């Protein structure tokens, strides 16, 4: 890990007002599933999951929950503290969309009674979609500094049962507010971007579950990291040693450890596995408990860092986002003096503790299977205790309360 210097003055006294994250919160599904249940079912050592891939439990949504209900619950926390003044854009990032046409964000807009003078769209590029939305939000605020953008990242990660991807499922939403002169994180201008057409993970329209070439996807992630890093450096990015913390997309937390070993080697300061794991551990707390949450995963790493460290003021965080298929990006932000007043560590712990643990049989009832079934008319039973629920489908229209 670096020397953790204060980068507060890096922009200089005459620099334009910073743009970045003002407030950030998460929500998740009603149930939690300990991976020991899966290990018992498959008669394998649970440490393959706890240690080998670095995951402990995964969130499972109730039948009356989905990306909309989780996204609305996370966004409600942001609105409660910040109000709606200035919000003229709502970006909803997901790769587990519930409609081929209508943005999931419009349902959230309705559930939260947001003002009508808002543009609302959905972004998609696998797990990268949330960082894509963040960059769009930064562009909107740079053009109109009086405006704010509400970004919601929400996903249910589902693979077929009895596949190697099964222990890396999960569900969560993170919502955050992007504005000028923010209190939590000032995002710096340098960006390293990367796109290559690879078939490492995909979900055809007729499937509830993703298809993945697991080992190939790990390699594709590494290639994208190296590509995005060099592009970042070529476009004004700071030296590796000037970055205090690293938040990676975490499909499983060991993926981030592998990535950090690769990046430190690329940057000429190689770390062995224990040192790389120790450097990233403060970013793992929520992802280990929630499982993969695709677009939300990188932001949960950032929230875990904020909630677990005593004083981060002035420290620089490097973010690496990877979306299979594949698009990636590396950029940095500096944590601001006002960040502590927005922390929600107790609220977040309460959300984790409120989940109802389930065993293997219940998990299988809740796993909807591979193929999308015709769903013109049906009702769900009340299960969730969350503020919003998915009630079912009426003549093909989804109903939320
Ligand atoms: N104790 C400790 N570690 C153990 C273990 C045990 N009892 N048994 C196995 N392990 C380790 C393995 O050595 C391996 O470590 P390594 O990666 O450092 O070599 C790790 O656990 C995983 O084991 P492996 O046999 O490689 O797992 P797998 O074939 O079931 O596949 C994934 C793992 C991640 C590829 C699979 O879960 C997957 O496809 N996930 C979805 C795709 C994904 O998330 N891709 C990431 C890029 S987006």
Coordinates of C-alpha atoms and ligand atoms in Angstrom, one line a residue:
X1 CA 0.0 0.0 0.0
X2 CA 1.2 3.5 -0.7
X3 CA 2.1 6.2 1.8
X4 CA -1.4 7.6 2.0
X5 CA -0.6 11.2 1.5
X6 CA -3.1 14.0 1.6
X7 CA -4.0 14.9 -1.9
X8 CA -6.5 17.7 -1.0
X9 CA -4.4 20.4 -2.5
X10 CA -3.6 18.5 -5.7
X11 CA -6.1 20.6 -7.8
X12 CA -4.6 24.0 -6.7
X13 CA -6.5 27.0 -5.3
X14 CA -7.7 28.3 -8.7
X15 CA -9.0 25.0 -10.0
X16 CA -12.6 24.7 -11.2
X17 CA -15.1 23.4 -8.5
X18 CA -14.8 19.6 -8.2
X19 CA -17.5 17.2 -9.4
X20 CA -18.2 13.9 -7.8
X21 CA -20.2 11.9 -5.2
X22 CA -22.3 13.8 -2.6
X23 CA -24.0 10.8 -0.9
X24 CA -24.1 7.0 -1.4
X25 CA -26.2 4.2 0.1
X26 CA -27.0 0.5 -0.6
X27 CA -29.9 -1.9 -0.4
X28 CA -30.2 -5.6 -0.9
X29 CA -32.5 -8.6 -1.1
X30 CA -34.5 -10.2 1.7
X31 CA -32.7 -13.5 2.1
X32 CA -29.1 -14.5 2.7
X33 CA -27.6 -17.8 1.7
X34 CA -24.4 -19.0 3.4
X35 CA -22.1 -20.7 0.9
X36 CA -21.6 -23.5 3.4
X37 CA -25.0 -24.8 2.3
X38 CA -23.8 -25.1 -1.3
X39 CA -20.5 -26.7 -0.2
X40 CA -22.5 -29.3 1.9
X41 CA -24.9 -30.0 -1.1
X42 CA -21.9 -30.6 -3.4
X43 CA -19.8 -32.3 -0.8
X44 CA -16.9 -30.0 -1.2
X45 CA -14.7 -28.1 1.3
X46 CA -16.4 -24.8 2.1
X47 CA -13.0 -23.1 2.1
X48 CA -13.0 -23.3 -1.7
X49 CA -15.7 -20.6 -1.4
X50 CA -14.6 -18.8 1.9
X51 CA -10.9 -18.8 1.0
X52 CA -10.5 -19.9 -2.6
X53 CA -12.9 -17.3 -4.2
X54 CA -13.2 -15.1 -1.0
X55 CA -17.0 -15.2 -0.7
X56 CA -19.1 -16.0 2.4
X57 CA -22.8 -15.4 1.9
X58 CA -24.9 -14.2 -1.1
X59 CA -28.1 -12.1 -1.0
X60 CA -31.1 -13.8 -2.7
X61 CA -34.1 -11.6 -3.6
X62 CA -37.6 -12.6 -2.4
X63 CA -40.2 -13.4 -5.0
X64 CA -41.6 -9.9 -4.6
X65 CA -38.2 -8.1 -5.1
X66 CA -36.2 -7.3 -8.1
X67 CA -33.8 -4.6 -9.4
X68 CA -36.5 -2.0 -9.2
X69 CA -37.4 -2.6 -5.5
X70 CA -33.8 -2.7 -4.4
X71 CA -32.9 0.3 -6.5
X72 CA -35.8 2.3 -5.1
X73 CA -34.9 1.4 -1.5
X74 CA -31.3 2.6 -2.0
X75 CA -32.4 5.7 -3.8
X76 CA -35.0 6.5 -1.1
X77 CA -32.1 6.8 1.4
X78 CA -30.4 9.4 -0.8
X79 CA -33.6 11.4 -1.4
X80 CA -34.4 11.3 2.4
X81 CA -31.2 13.1 3.2
X82 CA -30.7 15.3 0.2
X83 CA -34.2 16.0 -1.2
X84 CA -34.9 16.3 -4.9
X85 CA -33.8 19.9 -5.6
X86 CA -31.5 20.1 -8.6
X87 CA -32.0 16.4 -9.7
X88 CA -32.8 16.6 -13.4
X89 CA -31.4 13.2 -14.5
X90 CA -31.9 9.7 -13.2
X91 CA -29.6 7.0 -14.6
X92 CA -30.4 3.4 -13.8
X93 CA -27.5 1.0 -14.6
X94 CA -28.2 -2.7 -14.7
X95 CA -27.4 -5.9 -16.6
X96 CA -30.4 -7.8 -15.2
X97 CA -33.0 -5.6 -16.9
X98 CA -36.7 -6.4 -16.4
X99 CA -38.0 -5.0 -19.7
X100 CA -36.5 -4.8 -23.2
X101 CA -37.8 -1.2 -23.7
X102 CA -38.8 0.7 -20.6
X103 CA -36.1 1.9 -18.2
X104 CA -36.2 0.3 -14.8
X105 CA -35.5 3.9 -13.6
X106 CA -38.9 5.0 -14.7
X107 CA -40.5 2.6 -12.2
X108 CA -38.2 3.9 -9.5
X109 CA -39.2 7.5 -10.5
X110 CA -42.9 6.5 -9.9
X111 CA -42.3 4.7 -6.6
X112 CA -40.3 7.7 -5.2
X113 CA -42.7 10.3 -6.6
X114 CA -39.9 12.2 -8.2
X115 CA -40.6 15.5 -10.0
X116 CA -41.7 15.1 -13.6
X117 CA -38.9 17.5 -14.9
X118 CA -36.3 14.6 -15.0
X119 CA -34.8 12.6 -17.8
X120 CA -34.6 8.9 -16.9
X121 CA -32.7 6.3 -18.8
X122 CA -31.2 2.8 -18.3
X123 CA -27.5 2.1 -19.2
X124 CA -26.1 -1.3 -20.0
X125 CA -22.7 -2.7 -20.5
X126 CA -22.4 -5.7 -18.1
X127 CA -20.8 -4.8 -14.8
X128 CA -19.3 -1.6 -16.3
X129 CA -22.8 0.0 -16.7
X130 CA -22.6 1.8 -13.4
X131 CA -19.3 3.5 -14.0
X132 CA -20.5 4.4 -17.5
X133 CA -23.5 6.1 -15.9
X134 CA -21.2 7.9 -13.4
X135 CA -19.1 9.3 -16.3
X136 CA -22.3 10.4 -18.1
X137 CA -23.4 12.1 -14.8
X138 CA -20.1 13.9 -14.5
X139 CA -20.5 15.2 -18.0
X140 CA -24.0 16.5 -17.4
X141 CA -22.9 18.2 -14.2
X142 CA -19.8 19.7 -15.8
X143 CA -22.1 21.3 -18.4
X144 CA -24.8 22.4 -15.9
X145 CA -23.1 22.7 -12.5
X146 CA -26.4 23.6 -10.8
X147 CA -27.8 20.2 -11.8
X148 CA -27.6 16.9 -9.9
X149 CA -27.8 13.4 -11.2
X150 CA -29.2 10.5 -9.3
X151 CA -27.5 7.2 -10.3
X152 CA -28.8 3.8 -9.4
X153 CA -26.9 0.6 -9.9
X154 CA -28.9 -2.5 -9.3
X155 CA -28.5 -6.2 -10.2
X156 CA -29.4 -9.7 -9.5
X157 CA -26.5 -12.0 -10.4
X158 CA -27.8 -15.4 -11.4
X159 CA -26.1 -18.4 -12.9
X160 CA -27.4 -21.9 -13.6
X161 CA -27.5 -24.2 -10.6
X162 CA -24.7 -26.8 -10.4
X163 CA -22.3 -24.6 -12.5
X164 CA -19.0 -23.1 -11.4
X165 CA -20.6 -19.6 -11.5
X166 CA -23.2 -20.7 -8.9
X167 CA -21.2 -19.6 -5.8
X168 CA -20.7 -16.1 -7.3
X169 CA -24.3 -15.1 -7.4
X170 CA -25.8 -12.2 -5.3
X171 CA -28.0 -9.2 -5.3
X172 CA -27.7 -5.5 -4.3
X173 CA -28.3 -1.9 -5.4
X174 CA -26.2 1.2 -4.7
X175 CA -27.6 4.7 -5.3
X176 CA -25.5 7.9 -5.3
X177 CA -25.9 11.5 -6.0
X178 CA -23.5 13.2 -8.4
X179 CA -23.1 17.0 -8.2
X180 CA -20.6 19.9 -8.3
X181 CA -18.6 20.7 -5.1
X182 CA -19.5 17.3 -3.5
X183 CA -18.8 16.3 0.1
X184 CA -17.6 12.7 -0.3
X185 CA -15.5 12.1 -3.4
X186 CA -14.0 14.5 -6.0
X187 CA -13.5 12.6 -9.2
X188 CA -10.3 13.5 -11.0
X189 CA -10.3 14.1 -14.8
X190 CA -7.9 11.4 -16.1
X191 CA -9.6 8.3 -17.4
X192 CA -8.2 5.1 -18.9
X193 CA -10.7 3.3 -21.1
X194 CA -10.7 0.0 -22.9
X195 CA -13.0 -2.0 -25.2
X196 CA -12.5 -5.3 -26.8
X197 CA -15.1 -7.7 -28.3
X198 CA -14.8 -11.0 -26.3
X199 CA -17.4 -13.6 -25.4
X200 CA -16.6 -14.2 -21.7
X201 CA -20.0 -13.6 -20.2
X202 CA -23.4 -12.9 -21.8
X203 CA -27.1 -13.3 -21.2
X204 CA -29.4 -13.8 -24.2
X205 CA -32.9 -12.3 -24.0
X206 CA -34.6 -15.6 -23.3
X207 CA -32.5 -16.5 -20.3
X208 CA -32.9 -15.6 -16.6
X209 CA -29.3 -16.8 -16.0
X210 CA -26.0 -15.6 -17.4
X211 CA -23.7 -17.8 -19.5
X212 CA -20.0 -17.5 -18.6
X213 CA -16.7 -18.9 -19.6
X214 CA -15.3 -18.5 -16.1
X215 CA -11.6 -19.0 -16.5
X216 CA -11.6 -17.1 -19.8
X217 CA -13.4 -14.2 -18.0
X218 CA -10.7 -13.9 -15.4
X219 CA -8.1 -13.6 -18.1
X220 CA -10.2 -11.1 -20.0
X221 CA -10.5 -9.0 -16.8
X222 CA -6.7 -9.0 -16.4
X223 CA -6.1 -7.9 -20.0
X224 CA -8.7 -5.1 -19.7
X225 CA -7.0 -4.0 -16.4
X226 CA -3.6 -3.7 -18.1
X227 CA -5.1 -1.9 -21.1
X228 CA -7.1 0.6 -19.1
X229 CA -4.2 1.3 -16.7
X230 CA -1.8 2.1 -19.6
X231 CA -4.5 4.3 -21.2
X232 CA -5.0 6.0 -17.8
X233 CA -1.2 6.8 -17.5
X234 CA -1.1 8.0 -21.2
X235 CA -3.9 10.4 -20.5
X236 CA -2.5 12.2 -17.5
X237 CA -3.1 9.7 -14.8
X238 CA -0.9 9.8 -11.7
X239 CA 1.8 7.3 -10.8
X240 CA 0.7 4.1 -9.0
X241 CA 2.5 5.3 -5.9
X242 CA 0.3 8.3 -5.6
X243 CA -2.8 6.2 -5.2
X244 CA -3.6 5.3 -1.6
X245 CA -6.5 2.7 -2.0
X246 CA -7.8 0.6 -4.8
X247 CA -11.4 -0.4 -5.4
X248 CA -11.9 -3.1 -8.1
X249 CA -15.0 -4.6 -9.6
X250 CA -15.5 -7.7 -7.4
X251 CA -17.4 -10.5 -9.0
X252 CA -15.8 -12.4 -6.1
X253 CA -13.3 -10.8 -3.8
X254 CA -10.3 -13.0 -4.8
X255 CA -10.7 -11.6 -8.4
X256 CA -9.6 -8.3 -7.0
X257 CA -6.6 -9.8 -5.3
X258 CA -5.5 -11.4 -8.6
X259 CA -6.1 -8.1 -10.3
X260 CA -4.0 -6.1 -7.8
X261 CA -1.1 -8.5 -8.1
X262 CA -1.2 -8.0 -11.8
X263 CA -1.5 -4.2 -11.6
X264 CA 1.3 -3.9 -9.1
X265 CA 3.5 -6.0 -11.3
X266 CA 2.6 -3.8 -14.3
X267 CA 3.4 -0.7 -12.3
X268 CA 6.8 -2.0 -11.3
X269 CA 6.0 -2.5 -7.6
X270 CA 4.9 -6.2 -7.5
X271 CA 3.0 -7.5 -4.4
X272 CA 2.7 -11.1 -3.4
X273 CA -0.8 -12.5 -2.7
X274 CA -0.9 -11.9 1.1
X275 CA 0.2 -8.2 0.7
X276 CA -2.2 -7.6 -2.2
X277 CA -5.1 -9.2 -0.2
X278 CA -4.2 -7.1 2.9
X279 CA -4.1 -3.9 0.8
X280 CA -7.6 -4.5 -0.5
X281 CA -9.3 -6.1 2.5
X282 CA -11.0 -2.9 3.7
X283 CA -12.9 -2.9 0.4
X284 CA -14.2 -6.5 0.7
X285 CA -16.6 -6.3 3.7
X286 CA -19.9 -5.9 1.8
X287 CA -19.2 -7.9 -1.3
X288 CA -18.2 -10.9 0.8
X289 CA -21.6 -10.8 2.4
X290 CA -23.8 -9.8 -0.6
X291 CA -22.2 -11.7 -3.4
X292 CA -21.8 -10.4 -6.9
X293 CA -24.0 -7.4 -7.6
X294 CA -22.6 -6.7 -11.1
X295 CA -23.0 -2.9 -11.6
X296 CA -23.2 -2.2 -7.9
X297 CA -20.1 -4.2 -6.9
X298 CA -17.4 -1.6 -7.4
X299 CA -19.5 1.0 -5.4
X300 CA -20.0 -1.6 -2.6
X301 CA -16.2 -1.8 -2.4
X302 CA -16.0 1.9 -2.1
X303 CA -18.7 1.9 0.6
X304 CA -16.9 -0.8 2.6
X305 CA -13.7 1.4 2.5
X306 CA -15.6 4.5 3.7
X307 CA -17.4 2.6 6.5
X308 CA -14.4 0.6 7.7
X309 CA -11.6 3.2 7.9
X310 CA -11.2 6.0 10.5
X311 CA -9.8 8.8 8.5
X312 CA -9.6 8.9 4.7
X313 CA -9.7 12.6 4.2
X314 CA -7.5 13.8 1.4
X315 CA -6.6 10.2 0.3
X316 CA -6.7 9.1 -3.4
X317 CA -8.7 6.1 -4.5
X318 CA -8.1 4.3 -7.7
X319 CA -11.2 2.6 -9.3
X320 CA -11.1 -0.2 -11.8
X321 CA -14.4 -1.2 -13.4
X322 CA -14.7 -4.3 -15.7
X323 CA -17.8 -5.2 -17.7
X324 CA -17.6 -8.6 -19.5
X325 CA -17.9 -8.4 -23.2
X326 CA -15.8 -6.2 -22.6
X327 CA -15.5 -2.6 -21.5
X328 CA -13.2 -1.4 -18.7
X329 CA -12.1 1.9 -17.1
X330 CA -9.5 3.1 -14.6
X331 CA -9.8 6.5 -12.9
X332 CA -9.2 8.1 -9.5
X333 CA -11.0 10.3 -6.9
X334 CA -9.9 12.1 -3.8
X335 CA -11.9 11.8 -0.5
X336 CA -13.1 15.1 0.7
X337 CA -13.1 16.7 4.2
X338 CA -16.9 16.6 4.6
X339 CA -17.3 12.8 3.8
X340 CA -17.8 11.7 7.4
X341 CA -21.2 13.5 7.8
X342 CA -22.6 11.2 5.1
X343 CA -21.4 7.9 6.5
X344 CA -24.0 5.2 7.0
X345 CA -22.0 2.4 8.5
X346 CA -24.7 1.5 11.1
X347 CA -27.5 1.7 8.6
X348 CA -25.6 -0.6 6.3
X349 CA -24.8 -3.1 9.0
X350 CA -28.5 -3.2 9.9
X351 CA -29.4 -3.9 6.3
X352 CA -27.1 -6.9 6.3
X353 CA -28.3 -8.1 9.7
X354 CA -32.0 -7.9 8.7
X355 CA -31.6 -10.5 5.9
X356 CA -33.3 -13.8 6.6
X357 CA -30.9 -16.8 6.3
X358 CA -32.2 -19.7 4.2
X359 CA -31.0 -23.2 3.5
X360 CA -30.5 -25.0 0.2
X361 CA -34.1 -26.1 -0.4
X362 CA -35.5 -22.6 0.0
X363 CA -32.7 -21.2 -2.2
X364 CA -33.7 -23.6 -5.0
X365 CA -37.4 -22.5 -4.7
X366 CA -36.2 -18.9 -5.1
X367 CA -33.9 -19.6 -8.1
X368 CA -36.2 -19.1 -11.1
X369 CA -34.4 -21.4 -13.4
X370 CA -32.8 -20.8 -16.7
X371 CA -35.5 -19.8 -19.2
X372 CA -37.7 -16.8 -19.2
X373 CA -41.3 -18.1 -18.7
X374 CA -44.4 -16.4 -20.3
X375 CA -45.5 -13.9 -17.6
X376 CA -48.6 -12.1 -18.8
X377 CA -50.6 -12.5 -15.6
X378 CA -49.5 -13.5 -12.1
X379 CA -49.2 -12.3 -8.5
X380 CA -46.4 -12.7 -6.0
X381 CA -46.8 -13.5 -2.3
X382 CA -45.7 -10.9 0.2
X383 CA -42.2 -11.8 1.5
X384 CA -40.0 -8.8 1.6
X385 CA -39.9 -6.3 4.5
X386 CA -38.4 -3.7 2.2
X387 CA -40.2 -0.4 1.5
X388 CA -41.2 -1.4 -2.0
X389 CA -42.4 -4.7 -3.5
X390 CA -43.0 -6.3 -6.9
X391 CA -46.6 -7.4 -6.9
X392 CA -46.7 -9.4 -10.1
X393 CA -47.6 -8.9 -13.7
X394 CA -51.0 -7.7 -15.2
X395 CA -51.5 -8.2 -18.9
X396 CA -47.7 -8.1 -19.3
X397 CA -47.2 -4.9 -17.2
X398 CA -45.2 -5.1 -14.0
X399 CA -46.8 -3.9 -10.8
X400 CA -44.9 -2.3 -8.0
X401 CA -46.1 -0.9 -4.6
Ligands
LIG1 N1 -9.4 -24.2 0.1 C1 -8.8 -23.0 -0.3 N2 -8.8 -22.7 -1.7 C2 -9.4 -23.6 -2.5 C3 -9.9 -24.8 -2.1 C4 -9.9 -25.1 -0.7 N3 -10.4 -26.2 -0.2 N4 -10.4 -25.5 -3.2 C5 -10.1 -24.7 -4.3 N5 -9.5 -23.6 -3.9 C6 -9.1 -22.4 -4.7 C7 -8.4 -22.8 -6.0 O1 -7.1 -23.1 -5.8 C8 -8.6 -21.6 -6.8 O2 -7.7 -20.6 -6.4 P1 -6.9 -19.8 -7.6 O3 -7.9 -19.1 -8.4 O4 -6.0 -18.8 -6.8 O5 -6.1 -20.8 -8.4 C9 -10.0 -21.1 -6.3 O6 -10.3 -21.7 -5.1 C10 -11.2 -21.4 -7.3 O7 -11.1 -22.7 -7.6 P2 -11.4 -23.2 -9.1 O8 -11.3 -24.7 -9.1 O9 -10.5 -22.4 -10.0 O10 -12.9 -22.8 -9.2 P3 -13.9 -23.0 -10.3 O11 -13.4 -23.8 -11.4 O12 -15.1 -23.5 -9.7 O13 -14.2 -21.5 -11.0 C11 -14.7 -19.2 -11.1 C12 -14.0 -20.3 -10.3 C13 -14.4 -17.8 -10.5 C14 -14.0 -19.2 -12.5 C15 -16.2 -19.4 -11.2 O14 -16.7 -19.3 -9.9 C16 -16.9 -18.6 -12.2 O15 -17.0 -18.9 -13.4 N6 -17.5 -17.4 -11.7 C17 -18.3 -16.5 -12.6 C18 -17.4 -15.7 -13.5 C19 -16.7 -14.6 -12.9 O16 -17.1 -14.1 -11.9 N7 -15.7 -14.1 -13.7 C20 -14.9 -13.0 -13.2 C21 -14.6 -12.0 -14.2 S1 -16.0 -10.9 -14.5

